[in-house]
Short mmCIF file of N, CA and C in Angstrom, two decimals:
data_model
loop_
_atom_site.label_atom_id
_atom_site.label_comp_id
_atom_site.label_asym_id
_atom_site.label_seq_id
_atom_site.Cartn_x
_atom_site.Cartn_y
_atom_site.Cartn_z
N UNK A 1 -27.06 15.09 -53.85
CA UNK A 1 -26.25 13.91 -53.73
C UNK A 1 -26.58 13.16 -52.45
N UNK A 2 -26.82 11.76 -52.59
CA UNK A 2 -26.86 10.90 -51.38
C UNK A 2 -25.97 10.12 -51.10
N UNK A 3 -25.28 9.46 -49.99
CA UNK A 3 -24.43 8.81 -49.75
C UNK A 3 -25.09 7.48 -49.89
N UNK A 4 -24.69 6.16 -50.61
CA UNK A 4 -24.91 5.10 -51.28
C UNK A 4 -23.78 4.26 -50.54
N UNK A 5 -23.53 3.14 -50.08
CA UNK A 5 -22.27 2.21 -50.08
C UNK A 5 -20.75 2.96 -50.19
N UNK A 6 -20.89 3.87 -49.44
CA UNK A 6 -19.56 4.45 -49.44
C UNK A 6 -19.56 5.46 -50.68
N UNK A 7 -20.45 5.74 -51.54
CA UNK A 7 -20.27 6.66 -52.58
C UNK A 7 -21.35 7.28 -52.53
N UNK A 8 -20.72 8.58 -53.00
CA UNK A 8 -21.94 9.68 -53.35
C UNK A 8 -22.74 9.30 -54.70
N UNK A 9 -23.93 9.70 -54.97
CA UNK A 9 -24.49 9.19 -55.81
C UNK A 9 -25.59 10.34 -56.06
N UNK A 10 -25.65 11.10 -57.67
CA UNK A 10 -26.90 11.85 -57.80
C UNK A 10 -28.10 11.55 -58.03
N UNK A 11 -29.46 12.02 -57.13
CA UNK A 11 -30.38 11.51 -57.18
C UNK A 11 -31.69 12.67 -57.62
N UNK A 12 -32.55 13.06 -58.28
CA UNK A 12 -32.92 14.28 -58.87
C UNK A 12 -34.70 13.83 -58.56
N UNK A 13 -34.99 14.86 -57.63
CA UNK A 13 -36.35 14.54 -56.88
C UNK A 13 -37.38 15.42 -57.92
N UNK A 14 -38.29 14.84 -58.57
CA UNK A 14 -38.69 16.36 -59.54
C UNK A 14 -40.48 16.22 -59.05
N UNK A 15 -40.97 17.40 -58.29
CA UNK A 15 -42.21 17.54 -58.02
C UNK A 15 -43.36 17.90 -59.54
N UNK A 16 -44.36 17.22 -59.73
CA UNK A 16 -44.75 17.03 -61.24
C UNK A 16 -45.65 18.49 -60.32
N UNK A 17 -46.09 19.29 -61.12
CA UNK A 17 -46.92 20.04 -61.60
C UNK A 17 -48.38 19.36 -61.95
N UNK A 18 -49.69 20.17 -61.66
CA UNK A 18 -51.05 19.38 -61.83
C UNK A 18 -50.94 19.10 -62.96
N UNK A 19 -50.91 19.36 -64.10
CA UNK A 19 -50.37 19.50 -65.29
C UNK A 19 -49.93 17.64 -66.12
N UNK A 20 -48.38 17.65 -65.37
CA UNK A 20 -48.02 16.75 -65.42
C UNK A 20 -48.11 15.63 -64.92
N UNK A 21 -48.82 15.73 -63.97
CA UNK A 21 -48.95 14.93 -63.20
C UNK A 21 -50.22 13.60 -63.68
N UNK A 22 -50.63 14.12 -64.38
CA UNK A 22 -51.88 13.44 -65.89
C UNK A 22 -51.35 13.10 -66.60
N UNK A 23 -50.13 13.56 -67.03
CA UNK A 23 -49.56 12.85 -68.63
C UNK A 23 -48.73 11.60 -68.27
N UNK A 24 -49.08 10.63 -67.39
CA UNK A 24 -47.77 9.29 -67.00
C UNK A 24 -46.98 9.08 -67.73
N UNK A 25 -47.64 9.31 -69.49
CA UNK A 25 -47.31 8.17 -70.23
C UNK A 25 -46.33 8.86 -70.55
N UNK A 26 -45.69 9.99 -70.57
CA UNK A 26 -44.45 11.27 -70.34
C UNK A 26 -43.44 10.95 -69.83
N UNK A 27 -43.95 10.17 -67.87
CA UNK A 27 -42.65 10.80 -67.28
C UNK A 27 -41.17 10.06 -67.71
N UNK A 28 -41.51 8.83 -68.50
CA UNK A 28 -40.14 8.09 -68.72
C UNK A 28 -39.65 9.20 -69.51
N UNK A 29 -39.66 9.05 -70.62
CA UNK A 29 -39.39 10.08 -71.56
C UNK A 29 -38.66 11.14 -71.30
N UNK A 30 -39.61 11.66 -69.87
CA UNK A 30 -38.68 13.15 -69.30
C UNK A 30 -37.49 12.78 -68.47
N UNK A 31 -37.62 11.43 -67.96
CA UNK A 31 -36.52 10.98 -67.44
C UNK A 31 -35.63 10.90 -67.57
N UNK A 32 -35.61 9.96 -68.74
CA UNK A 32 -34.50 9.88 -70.08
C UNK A 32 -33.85 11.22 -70.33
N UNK A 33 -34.83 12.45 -70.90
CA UNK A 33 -34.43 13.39 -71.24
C UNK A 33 -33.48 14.42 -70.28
N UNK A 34 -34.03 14.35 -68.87
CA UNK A 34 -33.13 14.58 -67.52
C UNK A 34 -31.85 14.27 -67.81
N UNK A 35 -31.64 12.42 -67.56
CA UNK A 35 -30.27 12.01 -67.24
C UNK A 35 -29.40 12.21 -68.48
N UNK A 36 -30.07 12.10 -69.76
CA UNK A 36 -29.07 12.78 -70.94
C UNK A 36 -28.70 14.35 -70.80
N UNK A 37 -29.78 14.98 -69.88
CA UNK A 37 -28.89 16.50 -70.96
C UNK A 37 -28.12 16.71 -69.22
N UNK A 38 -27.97 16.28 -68.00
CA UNK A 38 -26.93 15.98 -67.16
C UNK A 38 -25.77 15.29 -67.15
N UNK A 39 -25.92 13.99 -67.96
CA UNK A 39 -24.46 13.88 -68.40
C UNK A 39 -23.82 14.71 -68.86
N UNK A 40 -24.92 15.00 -70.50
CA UNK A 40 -24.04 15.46 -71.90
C UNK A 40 -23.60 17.05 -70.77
N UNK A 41 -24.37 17.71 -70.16
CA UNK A 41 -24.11 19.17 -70.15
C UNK A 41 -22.88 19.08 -68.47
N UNK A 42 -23.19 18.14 -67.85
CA UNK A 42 -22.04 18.55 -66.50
C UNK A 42 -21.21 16.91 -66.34
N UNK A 43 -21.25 15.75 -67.22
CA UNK A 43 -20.35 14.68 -66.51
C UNK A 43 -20.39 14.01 -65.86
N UNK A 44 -22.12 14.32 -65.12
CA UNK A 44 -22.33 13.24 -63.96
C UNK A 44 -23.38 12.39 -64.35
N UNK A 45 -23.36 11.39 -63.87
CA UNK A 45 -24.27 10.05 -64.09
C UNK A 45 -25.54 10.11 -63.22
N UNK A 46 -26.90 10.57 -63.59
CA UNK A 46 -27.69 10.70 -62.63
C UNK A 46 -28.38 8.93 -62.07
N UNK A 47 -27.91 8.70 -61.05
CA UNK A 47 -28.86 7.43 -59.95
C UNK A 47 -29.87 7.31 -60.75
N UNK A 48 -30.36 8.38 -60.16
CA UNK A 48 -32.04 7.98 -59.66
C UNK A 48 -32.73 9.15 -60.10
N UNK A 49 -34.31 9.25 -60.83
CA UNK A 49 -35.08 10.34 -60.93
C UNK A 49 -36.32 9.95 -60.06
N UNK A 50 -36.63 10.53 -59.15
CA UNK A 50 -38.11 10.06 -58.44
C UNK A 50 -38.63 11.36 -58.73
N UNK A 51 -40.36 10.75 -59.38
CA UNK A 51 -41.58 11.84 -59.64
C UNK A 51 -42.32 11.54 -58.15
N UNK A 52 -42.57 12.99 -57.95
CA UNK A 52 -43.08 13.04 -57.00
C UNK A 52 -44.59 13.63 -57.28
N UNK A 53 -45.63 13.68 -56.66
CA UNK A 53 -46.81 14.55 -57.00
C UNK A 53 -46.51 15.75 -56.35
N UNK A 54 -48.13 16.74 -56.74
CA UNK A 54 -48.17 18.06 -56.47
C UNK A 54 -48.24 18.48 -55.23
N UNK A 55 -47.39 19.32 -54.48
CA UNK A 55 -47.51 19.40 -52.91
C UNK A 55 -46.50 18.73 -52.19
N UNK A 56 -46.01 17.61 -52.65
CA UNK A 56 -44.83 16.73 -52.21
C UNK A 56 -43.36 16.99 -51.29
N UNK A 57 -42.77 17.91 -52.13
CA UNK A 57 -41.62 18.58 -51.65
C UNK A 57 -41.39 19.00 -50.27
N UNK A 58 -41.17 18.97 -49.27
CA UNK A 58 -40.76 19.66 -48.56
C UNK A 58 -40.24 21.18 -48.51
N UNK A 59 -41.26 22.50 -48.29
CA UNK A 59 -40.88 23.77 -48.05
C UNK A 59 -41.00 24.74 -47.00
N UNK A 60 -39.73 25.53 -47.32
CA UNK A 60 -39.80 26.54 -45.88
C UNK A 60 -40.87 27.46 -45.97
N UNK A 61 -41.36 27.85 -45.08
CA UNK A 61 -42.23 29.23 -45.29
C UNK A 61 -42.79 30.10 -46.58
N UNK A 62 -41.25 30.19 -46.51
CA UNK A 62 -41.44 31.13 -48.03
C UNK A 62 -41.22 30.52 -49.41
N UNK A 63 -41.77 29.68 -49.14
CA UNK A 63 -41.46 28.37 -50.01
C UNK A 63 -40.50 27.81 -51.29
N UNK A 64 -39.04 28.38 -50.62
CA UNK A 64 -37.97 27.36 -50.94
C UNK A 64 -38.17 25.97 -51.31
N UNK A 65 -37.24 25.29 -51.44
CA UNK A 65 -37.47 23.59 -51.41
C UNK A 65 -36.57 23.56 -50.31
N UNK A 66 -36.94 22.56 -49.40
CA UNK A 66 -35.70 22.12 -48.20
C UNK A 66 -34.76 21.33 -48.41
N UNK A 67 -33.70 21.52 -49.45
CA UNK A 67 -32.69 20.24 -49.73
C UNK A 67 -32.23 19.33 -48.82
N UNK A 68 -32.03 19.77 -47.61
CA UNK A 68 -31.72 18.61 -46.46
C UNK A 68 -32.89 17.99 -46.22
N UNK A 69 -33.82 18.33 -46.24
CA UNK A 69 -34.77 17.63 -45.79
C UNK A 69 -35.30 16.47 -47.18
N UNK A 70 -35.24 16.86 -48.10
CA UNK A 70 -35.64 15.77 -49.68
C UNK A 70 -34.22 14.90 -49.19
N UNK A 71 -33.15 15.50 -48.84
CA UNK A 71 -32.30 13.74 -48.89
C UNK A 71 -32.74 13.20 -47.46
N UNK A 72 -33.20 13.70 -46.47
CA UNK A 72 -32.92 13.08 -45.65
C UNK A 72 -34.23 11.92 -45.98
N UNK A 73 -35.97 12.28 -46.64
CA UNK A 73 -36.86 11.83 -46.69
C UNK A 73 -36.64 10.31 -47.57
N UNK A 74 -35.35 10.91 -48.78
CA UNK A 74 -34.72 10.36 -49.98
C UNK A 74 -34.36 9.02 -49.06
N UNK A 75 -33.75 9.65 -48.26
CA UNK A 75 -32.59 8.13 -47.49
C UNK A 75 -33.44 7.18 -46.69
N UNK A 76 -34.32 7.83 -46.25
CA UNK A 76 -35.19 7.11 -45.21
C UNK A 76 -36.35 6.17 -45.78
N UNK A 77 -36.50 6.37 -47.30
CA UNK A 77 -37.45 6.12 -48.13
C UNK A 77 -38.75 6.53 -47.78
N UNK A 78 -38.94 7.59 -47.31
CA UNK A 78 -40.10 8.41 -46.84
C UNK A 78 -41.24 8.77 -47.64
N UNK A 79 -40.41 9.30 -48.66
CA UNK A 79 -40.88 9.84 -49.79
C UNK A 79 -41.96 8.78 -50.34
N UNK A 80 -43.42 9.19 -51.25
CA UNK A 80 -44.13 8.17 -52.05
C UNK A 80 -44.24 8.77 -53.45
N UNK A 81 -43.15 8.32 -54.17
CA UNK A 81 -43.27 8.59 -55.50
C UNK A 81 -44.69 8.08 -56.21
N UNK A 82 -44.60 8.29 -57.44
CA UNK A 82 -45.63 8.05 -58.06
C UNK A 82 -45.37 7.68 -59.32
#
């Protein structure tokens, strides 16, 4: 969640895989398919989906994902989607 104009707002950072990262003509599709099965399954309205490429994410050592660190990159517009 990022803070937006006084509201929280969900924003869903998804690192593509080499894989996916070839199929473009996909990622709407998976997008779509994201923010539907997040409504239908928990109620919330997803913002925003940013594809990110392979390597992208921010990780610790042991390679976690750094959630503070994806919003903070999120907020700053740091990030270069693709």
């Amino acid at each position: 969640g990022v803070d937006q104009d006084g509201a929280e707002r969900l924003v869903m950072v998804v690192e593509l895989s080499r894989e996916w990262f070839g199929r473009r003509a996909e990622w709407k599709a998976i997008g779509d398919l994201l923010r539907s099965h997040i409504n239908n399954s928990f109620q919330i309205a997803l913002g925003e989906t940013v594809f990110l490429g392979p390597g992208a994410l921010p990780r610790t050592s042991s390679g976690k994902v750094q959630r503070g660190q994806c919003r903070s990159h999120y907020s700053a517009g740091t990030f270069a989607p693709v």
